[in-house]
mmCIF file of C-alpha atoms and ligand atoms in Angstrom:
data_model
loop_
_atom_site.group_PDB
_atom_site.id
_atom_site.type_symbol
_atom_site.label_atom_id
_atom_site.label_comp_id
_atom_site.label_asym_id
_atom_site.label_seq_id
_atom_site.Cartn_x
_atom_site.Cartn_y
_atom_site.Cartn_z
ATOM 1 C CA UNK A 218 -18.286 65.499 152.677
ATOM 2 C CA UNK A 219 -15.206 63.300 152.661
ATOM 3 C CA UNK A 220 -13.452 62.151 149.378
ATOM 4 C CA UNK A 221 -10.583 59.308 148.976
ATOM 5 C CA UNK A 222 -8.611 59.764 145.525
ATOM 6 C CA UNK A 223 -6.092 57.687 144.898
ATOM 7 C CA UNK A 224 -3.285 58.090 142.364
ATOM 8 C CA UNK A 225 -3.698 61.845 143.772
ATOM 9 C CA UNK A 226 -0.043 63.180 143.861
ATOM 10 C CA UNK A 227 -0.072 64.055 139.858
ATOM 11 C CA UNK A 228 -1.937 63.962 136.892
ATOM 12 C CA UNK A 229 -5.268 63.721 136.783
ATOM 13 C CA UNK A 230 -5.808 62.513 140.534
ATOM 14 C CA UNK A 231 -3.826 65.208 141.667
ATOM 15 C CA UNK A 232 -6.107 67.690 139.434
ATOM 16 C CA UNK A 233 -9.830 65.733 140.860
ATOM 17 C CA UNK A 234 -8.447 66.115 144.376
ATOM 18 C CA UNK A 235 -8.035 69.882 144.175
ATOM 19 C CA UNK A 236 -11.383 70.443 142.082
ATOM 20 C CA UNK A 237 -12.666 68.489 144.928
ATOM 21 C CA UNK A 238 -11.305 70.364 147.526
ATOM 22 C CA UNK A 239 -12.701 73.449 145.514
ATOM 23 C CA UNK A 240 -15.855 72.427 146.426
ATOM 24 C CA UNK A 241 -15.370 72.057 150.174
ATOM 25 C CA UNK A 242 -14.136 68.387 150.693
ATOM 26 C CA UNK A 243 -12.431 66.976 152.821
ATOM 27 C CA UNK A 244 -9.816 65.072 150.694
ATOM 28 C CA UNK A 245 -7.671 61.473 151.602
ATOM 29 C CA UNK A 246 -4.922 61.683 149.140
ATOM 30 C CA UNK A 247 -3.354 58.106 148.335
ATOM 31 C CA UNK A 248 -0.161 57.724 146.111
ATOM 32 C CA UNK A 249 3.397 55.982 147.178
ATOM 33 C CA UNK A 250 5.542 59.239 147.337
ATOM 34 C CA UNK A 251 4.988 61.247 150.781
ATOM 35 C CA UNK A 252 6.485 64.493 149.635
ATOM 36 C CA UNK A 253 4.168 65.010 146.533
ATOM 37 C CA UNK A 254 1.504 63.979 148.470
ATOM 38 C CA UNK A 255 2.352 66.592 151.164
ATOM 39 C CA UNK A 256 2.977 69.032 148.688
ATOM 40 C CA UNK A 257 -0.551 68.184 146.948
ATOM 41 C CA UNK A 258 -2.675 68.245 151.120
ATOM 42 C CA UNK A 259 -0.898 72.235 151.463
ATOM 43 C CA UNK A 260 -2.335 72.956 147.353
ATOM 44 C CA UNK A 261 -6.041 71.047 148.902
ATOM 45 C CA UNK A 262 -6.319 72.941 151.681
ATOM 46 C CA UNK A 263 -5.702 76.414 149.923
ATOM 47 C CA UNK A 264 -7.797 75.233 147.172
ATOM 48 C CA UNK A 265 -10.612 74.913 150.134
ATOM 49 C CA UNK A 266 -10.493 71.306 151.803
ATOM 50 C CA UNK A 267 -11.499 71.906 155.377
ATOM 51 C CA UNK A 268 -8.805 69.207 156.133
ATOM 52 C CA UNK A 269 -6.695 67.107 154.157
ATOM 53 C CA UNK A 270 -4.513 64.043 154.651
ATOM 54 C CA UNK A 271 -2.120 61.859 152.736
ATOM 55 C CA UNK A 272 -1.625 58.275 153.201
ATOM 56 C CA UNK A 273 1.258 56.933 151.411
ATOM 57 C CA UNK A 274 0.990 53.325 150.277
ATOM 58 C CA UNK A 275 1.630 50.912 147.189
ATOM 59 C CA UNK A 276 -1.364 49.604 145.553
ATOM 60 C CA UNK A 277 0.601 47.086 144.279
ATOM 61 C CA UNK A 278 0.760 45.500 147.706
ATOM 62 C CA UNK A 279 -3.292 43.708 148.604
ATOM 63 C CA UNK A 280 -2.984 44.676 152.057
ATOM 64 C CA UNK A 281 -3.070 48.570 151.456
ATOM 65 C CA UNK A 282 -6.173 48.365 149.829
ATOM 66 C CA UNK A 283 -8.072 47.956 153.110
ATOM 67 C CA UNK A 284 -5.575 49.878 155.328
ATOM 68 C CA UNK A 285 -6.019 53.184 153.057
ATOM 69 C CA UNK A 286 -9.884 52.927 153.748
ATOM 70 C CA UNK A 287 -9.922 52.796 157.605
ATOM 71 C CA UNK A 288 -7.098 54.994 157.774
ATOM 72 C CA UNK A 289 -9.288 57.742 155.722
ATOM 73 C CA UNK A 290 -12.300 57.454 157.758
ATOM 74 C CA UNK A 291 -10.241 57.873 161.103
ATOM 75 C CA UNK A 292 -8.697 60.742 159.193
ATOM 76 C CA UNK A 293 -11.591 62.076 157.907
ATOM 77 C CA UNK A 294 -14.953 60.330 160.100
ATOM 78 C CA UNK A 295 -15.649 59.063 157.426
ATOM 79 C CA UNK A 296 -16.613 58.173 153.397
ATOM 80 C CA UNK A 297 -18.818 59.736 151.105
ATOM 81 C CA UNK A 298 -16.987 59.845 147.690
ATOM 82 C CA UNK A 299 -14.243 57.268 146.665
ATOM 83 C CA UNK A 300 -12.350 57.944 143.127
ATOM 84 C CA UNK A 301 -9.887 55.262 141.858
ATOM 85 C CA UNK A 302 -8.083 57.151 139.649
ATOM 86 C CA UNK A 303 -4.145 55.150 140.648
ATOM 87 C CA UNK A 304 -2.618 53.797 137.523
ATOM 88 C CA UNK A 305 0.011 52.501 135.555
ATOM 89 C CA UNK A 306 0.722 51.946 132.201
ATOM 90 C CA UNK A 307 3.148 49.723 129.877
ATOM 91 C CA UNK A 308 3.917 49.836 126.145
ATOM 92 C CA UNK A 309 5.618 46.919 123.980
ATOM 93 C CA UNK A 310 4.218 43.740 121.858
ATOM 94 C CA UNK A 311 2.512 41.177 123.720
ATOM 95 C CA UNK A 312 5.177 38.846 122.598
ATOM 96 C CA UNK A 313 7.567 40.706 124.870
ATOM 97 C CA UNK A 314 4.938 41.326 128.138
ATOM 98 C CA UNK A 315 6.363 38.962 130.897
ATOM 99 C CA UNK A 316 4.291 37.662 133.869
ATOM 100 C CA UNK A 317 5.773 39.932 136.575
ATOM 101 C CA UNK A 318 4.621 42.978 134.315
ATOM 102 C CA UNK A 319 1.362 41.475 134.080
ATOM 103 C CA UNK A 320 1.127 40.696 137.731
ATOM 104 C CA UNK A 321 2.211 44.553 138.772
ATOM 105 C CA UNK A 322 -0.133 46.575 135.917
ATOM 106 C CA UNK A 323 -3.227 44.479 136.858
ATOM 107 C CA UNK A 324 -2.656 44.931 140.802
ATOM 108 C CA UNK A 325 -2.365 48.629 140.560
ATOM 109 C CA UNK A 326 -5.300 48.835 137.663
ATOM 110 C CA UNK A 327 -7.993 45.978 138.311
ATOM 111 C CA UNK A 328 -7.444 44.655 142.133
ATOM 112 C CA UNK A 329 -6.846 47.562 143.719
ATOM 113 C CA UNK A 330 -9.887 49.034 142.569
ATOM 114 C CA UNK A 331 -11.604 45.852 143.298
ATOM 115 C CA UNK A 332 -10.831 45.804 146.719
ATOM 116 C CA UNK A 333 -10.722 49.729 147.898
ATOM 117 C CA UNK A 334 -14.895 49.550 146.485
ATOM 118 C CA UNK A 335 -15.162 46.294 148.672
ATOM 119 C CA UNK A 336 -13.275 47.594 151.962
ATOM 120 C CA UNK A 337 -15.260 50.930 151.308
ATOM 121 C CA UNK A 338 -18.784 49.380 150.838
ATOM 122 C CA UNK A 339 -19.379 49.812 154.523
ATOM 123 C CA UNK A 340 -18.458 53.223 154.910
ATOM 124 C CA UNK A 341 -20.542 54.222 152.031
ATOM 125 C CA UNK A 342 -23.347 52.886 152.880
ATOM 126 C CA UNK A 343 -23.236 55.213 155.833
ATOM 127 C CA UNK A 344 -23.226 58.461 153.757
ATOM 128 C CA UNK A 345 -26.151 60.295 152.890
ATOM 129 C CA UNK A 346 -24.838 60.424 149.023
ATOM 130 C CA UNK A 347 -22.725 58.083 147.978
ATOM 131 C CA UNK A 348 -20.768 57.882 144.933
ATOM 132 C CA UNK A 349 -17.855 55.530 143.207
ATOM 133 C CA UNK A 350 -16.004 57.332 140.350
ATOM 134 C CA UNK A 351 -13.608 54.367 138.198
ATOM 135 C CA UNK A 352 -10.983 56.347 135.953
ATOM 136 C CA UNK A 353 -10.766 53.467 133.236
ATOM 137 C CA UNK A 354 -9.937 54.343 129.555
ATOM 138 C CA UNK A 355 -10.919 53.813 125.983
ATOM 139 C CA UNK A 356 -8.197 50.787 126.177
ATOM 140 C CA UNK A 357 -10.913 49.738 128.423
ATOM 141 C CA UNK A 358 -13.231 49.708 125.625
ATOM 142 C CA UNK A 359 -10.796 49.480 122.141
ATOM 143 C CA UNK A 360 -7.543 47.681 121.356
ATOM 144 C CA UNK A 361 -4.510 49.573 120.282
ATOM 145 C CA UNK A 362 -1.558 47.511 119.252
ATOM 146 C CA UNK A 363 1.464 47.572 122.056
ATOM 147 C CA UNK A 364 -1.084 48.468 125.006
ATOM 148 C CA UNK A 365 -1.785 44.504 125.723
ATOM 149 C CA UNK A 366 -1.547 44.535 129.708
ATOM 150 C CA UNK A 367 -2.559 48.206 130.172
ATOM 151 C CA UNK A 368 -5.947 47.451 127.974
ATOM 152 C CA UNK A 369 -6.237 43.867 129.424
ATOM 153 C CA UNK A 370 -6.511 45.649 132.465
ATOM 154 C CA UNK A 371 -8.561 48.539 132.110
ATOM 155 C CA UNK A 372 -11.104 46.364 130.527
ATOM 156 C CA UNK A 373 -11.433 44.297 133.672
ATOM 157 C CA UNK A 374 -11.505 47.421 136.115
ATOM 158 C CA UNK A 375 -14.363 48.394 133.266
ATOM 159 C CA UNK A 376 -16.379 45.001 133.466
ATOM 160 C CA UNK A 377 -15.841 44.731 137.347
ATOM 161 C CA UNK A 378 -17.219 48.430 137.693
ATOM 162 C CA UNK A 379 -20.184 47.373 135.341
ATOM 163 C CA UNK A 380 -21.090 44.755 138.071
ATOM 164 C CA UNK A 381 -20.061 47.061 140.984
ATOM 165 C CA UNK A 382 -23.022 49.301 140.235
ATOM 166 C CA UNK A 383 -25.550 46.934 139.998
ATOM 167 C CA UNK A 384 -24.844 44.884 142.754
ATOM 168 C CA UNK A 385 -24.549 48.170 145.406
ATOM 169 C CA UNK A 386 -27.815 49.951 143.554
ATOM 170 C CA UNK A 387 -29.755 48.525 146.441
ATOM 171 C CA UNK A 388 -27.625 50.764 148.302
ATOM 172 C CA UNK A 389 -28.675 54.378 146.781
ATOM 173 C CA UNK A 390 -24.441 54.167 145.696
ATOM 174 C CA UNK A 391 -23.702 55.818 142.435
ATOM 175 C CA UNK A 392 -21.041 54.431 140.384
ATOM 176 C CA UNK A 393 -19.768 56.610 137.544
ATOM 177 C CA UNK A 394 -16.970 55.287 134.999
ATOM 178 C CA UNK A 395 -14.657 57.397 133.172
ATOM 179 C CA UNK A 396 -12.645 56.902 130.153
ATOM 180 C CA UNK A 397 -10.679 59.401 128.620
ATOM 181 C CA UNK A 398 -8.202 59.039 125.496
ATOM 182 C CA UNK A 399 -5.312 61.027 126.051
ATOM 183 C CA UNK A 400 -4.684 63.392 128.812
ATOM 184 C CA UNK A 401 -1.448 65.763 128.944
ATOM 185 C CA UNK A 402 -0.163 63.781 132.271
ATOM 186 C CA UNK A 403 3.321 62.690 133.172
ATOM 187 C CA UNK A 404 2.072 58.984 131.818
ATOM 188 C CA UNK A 405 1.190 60.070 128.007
ATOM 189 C CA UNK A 406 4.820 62.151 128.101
ATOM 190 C CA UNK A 407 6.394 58.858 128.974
ATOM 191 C CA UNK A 408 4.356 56.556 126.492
ATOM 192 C CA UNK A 409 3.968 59.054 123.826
ATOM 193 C CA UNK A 410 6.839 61.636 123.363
ATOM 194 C CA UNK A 411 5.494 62.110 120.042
ATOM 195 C CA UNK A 412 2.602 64.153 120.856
ATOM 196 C CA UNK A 413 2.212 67.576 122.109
ATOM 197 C CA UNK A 414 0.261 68.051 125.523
ATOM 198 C CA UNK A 415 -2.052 70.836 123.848
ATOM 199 C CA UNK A 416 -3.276 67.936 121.566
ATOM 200 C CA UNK A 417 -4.652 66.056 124.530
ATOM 201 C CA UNK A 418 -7.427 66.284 126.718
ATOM 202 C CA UNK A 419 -6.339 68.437 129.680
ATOM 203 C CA UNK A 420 -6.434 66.672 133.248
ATOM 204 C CA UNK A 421 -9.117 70.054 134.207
ATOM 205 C CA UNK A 422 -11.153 68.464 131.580
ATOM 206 C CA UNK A 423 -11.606 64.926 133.092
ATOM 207 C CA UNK A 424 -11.885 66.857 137.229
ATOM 208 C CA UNK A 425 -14.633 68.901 135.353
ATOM 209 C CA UNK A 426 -16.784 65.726 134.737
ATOM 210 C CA UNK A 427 -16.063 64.784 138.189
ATOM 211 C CA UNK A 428 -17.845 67.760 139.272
ATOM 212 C CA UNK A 429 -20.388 67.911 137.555
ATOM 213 C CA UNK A 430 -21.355 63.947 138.471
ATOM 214 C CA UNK A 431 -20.636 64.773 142.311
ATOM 215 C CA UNK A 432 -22.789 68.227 142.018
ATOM 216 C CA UNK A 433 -25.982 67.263 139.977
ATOM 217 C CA UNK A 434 -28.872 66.277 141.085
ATOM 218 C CA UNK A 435 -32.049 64.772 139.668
ATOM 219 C CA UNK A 436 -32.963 60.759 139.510
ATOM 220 C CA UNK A 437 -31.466 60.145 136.514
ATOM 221 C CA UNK A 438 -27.362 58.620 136.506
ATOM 222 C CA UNK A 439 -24.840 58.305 134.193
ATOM 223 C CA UNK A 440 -23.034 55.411 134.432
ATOM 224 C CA UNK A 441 -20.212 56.254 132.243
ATOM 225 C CA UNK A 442 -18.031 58.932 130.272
ATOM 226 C CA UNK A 443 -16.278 58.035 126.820
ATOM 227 C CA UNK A 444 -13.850 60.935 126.056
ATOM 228 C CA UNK A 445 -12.148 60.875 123.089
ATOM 229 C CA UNK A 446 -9.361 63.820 121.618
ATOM 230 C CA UNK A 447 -11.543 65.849 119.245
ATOM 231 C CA UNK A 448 -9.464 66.469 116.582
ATOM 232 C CA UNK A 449 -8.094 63.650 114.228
ATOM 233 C CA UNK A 450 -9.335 60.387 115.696
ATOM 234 C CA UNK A 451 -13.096 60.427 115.117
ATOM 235 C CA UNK A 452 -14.103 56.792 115.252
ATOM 236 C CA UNK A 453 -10.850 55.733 115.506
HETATM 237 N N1 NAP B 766 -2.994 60.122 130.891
HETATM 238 C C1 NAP B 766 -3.808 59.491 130.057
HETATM 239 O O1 NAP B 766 -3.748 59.654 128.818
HETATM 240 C C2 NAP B 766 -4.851 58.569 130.571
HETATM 241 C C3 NAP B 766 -5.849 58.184 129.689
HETATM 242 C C4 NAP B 766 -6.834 57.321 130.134
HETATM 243 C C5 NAP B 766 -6.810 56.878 131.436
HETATM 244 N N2 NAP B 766 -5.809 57.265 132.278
HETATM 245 C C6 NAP B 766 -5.836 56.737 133.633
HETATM 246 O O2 NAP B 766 -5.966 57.814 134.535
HETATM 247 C C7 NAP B 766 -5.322 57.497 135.765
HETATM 248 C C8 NAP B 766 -4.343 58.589 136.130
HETATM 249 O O3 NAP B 766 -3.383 58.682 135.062
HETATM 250 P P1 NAP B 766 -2.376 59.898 134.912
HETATM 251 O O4 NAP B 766 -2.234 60.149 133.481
HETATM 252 O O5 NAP B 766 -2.747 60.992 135.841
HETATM 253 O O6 NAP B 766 -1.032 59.161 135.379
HETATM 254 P P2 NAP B 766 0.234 59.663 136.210
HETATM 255 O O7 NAP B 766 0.483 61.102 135.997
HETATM 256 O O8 NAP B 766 1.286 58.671 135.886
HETATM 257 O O9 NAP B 766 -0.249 59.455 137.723
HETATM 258 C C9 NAP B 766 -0.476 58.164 138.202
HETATM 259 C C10 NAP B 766 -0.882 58.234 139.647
HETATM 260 O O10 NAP B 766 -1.065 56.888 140.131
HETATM 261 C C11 NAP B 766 -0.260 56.693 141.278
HETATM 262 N N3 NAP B 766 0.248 55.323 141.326
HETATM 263 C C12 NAP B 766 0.870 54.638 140.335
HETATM 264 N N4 NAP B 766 1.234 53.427 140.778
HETATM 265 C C13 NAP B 766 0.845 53.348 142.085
HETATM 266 C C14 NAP B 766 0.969 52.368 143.093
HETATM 267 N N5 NAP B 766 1.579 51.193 142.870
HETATM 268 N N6 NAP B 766 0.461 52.619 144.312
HETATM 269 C C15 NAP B 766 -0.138 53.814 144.571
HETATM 270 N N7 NAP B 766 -0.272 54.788 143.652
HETATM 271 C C16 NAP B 766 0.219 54.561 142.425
HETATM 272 C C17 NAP B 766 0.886 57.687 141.126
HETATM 273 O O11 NAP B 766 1.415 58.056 142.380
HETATM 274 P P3 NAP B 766 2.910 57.692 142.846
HETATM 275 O O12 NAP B 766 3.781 57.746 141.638
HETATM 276 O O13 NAP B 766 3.194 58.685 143.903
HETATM 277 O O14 NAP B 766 2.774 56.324 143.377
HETATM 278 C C18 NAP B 766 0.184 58.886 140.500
HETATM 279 O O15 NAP B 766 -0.429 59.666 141.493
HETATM 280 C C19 NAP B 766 -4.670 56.116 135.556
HETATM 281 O O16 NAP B 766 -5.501 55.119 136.055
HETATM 282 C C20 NAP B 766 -4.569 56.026 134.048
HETATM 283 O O17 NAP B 766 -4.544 54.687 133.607
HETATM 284 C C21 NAP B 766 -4.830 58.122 131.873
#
């Protein structure tokens, strides 16, 4: 089985790409920085990936969106699992968000996403069991004041993936959205100093989910994970 992760040099597409390859995938790694990305193939393939490849690129740039697909299934022969887990984030008032931030958080977020599911459709629909896994977030779902762009754009990567599902069902593809709260990644240390990473969900947490979606079986789906912090912001 062949998987293509992107955001997989850190955090939590770094941790889904080794639980993958724990489980005897093949794994395209996608980020922009070669050397983690080499560093993360060597961790895959002692972690059990019968091969392993990295393909730099930006996200942030249309054109890679395509290019990372055909270059995994020449990599790999092909497609069976595709997890868009590359993201960025941005903090401040809406008052002070400026159209180039806009632009650059909702290219890496919502089109890139957008258009890896549409180059991949084809490739998928190849594979005996197909599956789409979205990471999202609950600022997909909620609003938190100074998270305008970053929730603005997790909410359309949630509403596209909503449409995504039903409109390659025909298919047999499963399409799986997760959205954690807080996860002790380099992102939260950046926006939120303040908290300690053993009061967030751990990145194993979130690649746990992953395999248990890719692993089950049974004709029942779950179209989506919620995953709040447990302690201290019930309902919140
Ligand atoms: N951490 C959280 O609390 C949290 C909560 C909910 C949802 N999420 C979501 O989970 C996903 C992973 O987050 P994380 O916490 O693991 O973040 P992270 O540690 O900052 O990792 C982000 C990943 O995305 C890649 N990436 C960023 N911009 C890119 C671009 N322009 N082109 C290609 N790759 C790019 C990064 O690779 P390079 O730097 O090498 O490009 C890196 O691998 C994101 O979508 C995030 O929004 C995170």
């Amino acid at each position: 089985m062949n998987a293509l992760i992107t955001g997989a040099s850190r955090g939590i597409g770094r941790t889904i790409a080794l639980e993958l390859a724990s489980l005897g995938y093949c794994v395209s790694l996608v980020g922009r920085r070669r050397e983690t990305l080499d560093a993360v193939v060597s961790e895959a393939l002692a972690a059990g990936a019968p091969r392993a490849v990295a393909i730099p690129a930006d996200l942030g740039d249309a054109a890679s969106c395509p290019m990372i697909v055909s270059r995994t299934v020449e990599s790999l022969g092909g497609l069976d699992l595709l997890v868009n887990c590359a993201g960025l984030s941005l903090a401040g008032s809406f008052t002070e968000a400026t159209p180039e931030q806009w632009d650059k958080v909702f290219a890496v977020n919502a089109r890139a996403p957008f258009f890896i599911c549409q180059a991949a459709l084809p490739e998928l629909r190849k594979s005996k069991k197909p599956v789409v896994i979205n990471i999202a977030s609950v600022v997909g779902f909620k609003g938190y004041a100074n998270q305008s762009v970053y929730a603005s754009s997790k909410h359309a990567l949630t509403g596209f993936t909503k449409v995504f599902a039903k409109e390659v069902q025909p298919y047999g593809i499963r399409v799986h959205l997760i959205s954690p709260g807080g996860v002790a990644t380099e992102m939260v240390k950046e926006m939120r100093p303040d908290i300690r990473p053993d009061e967030l969900i751990q990145p194993e947490e979130i690649a746990e989910i992953v395999r248990f979606l890719v692993t089950r079986k049974g004709s029942g789906t779950i179209d989506q994970f919620y995953i709040r912090r447990y302690s201290g912001l019930a309902f919140d």
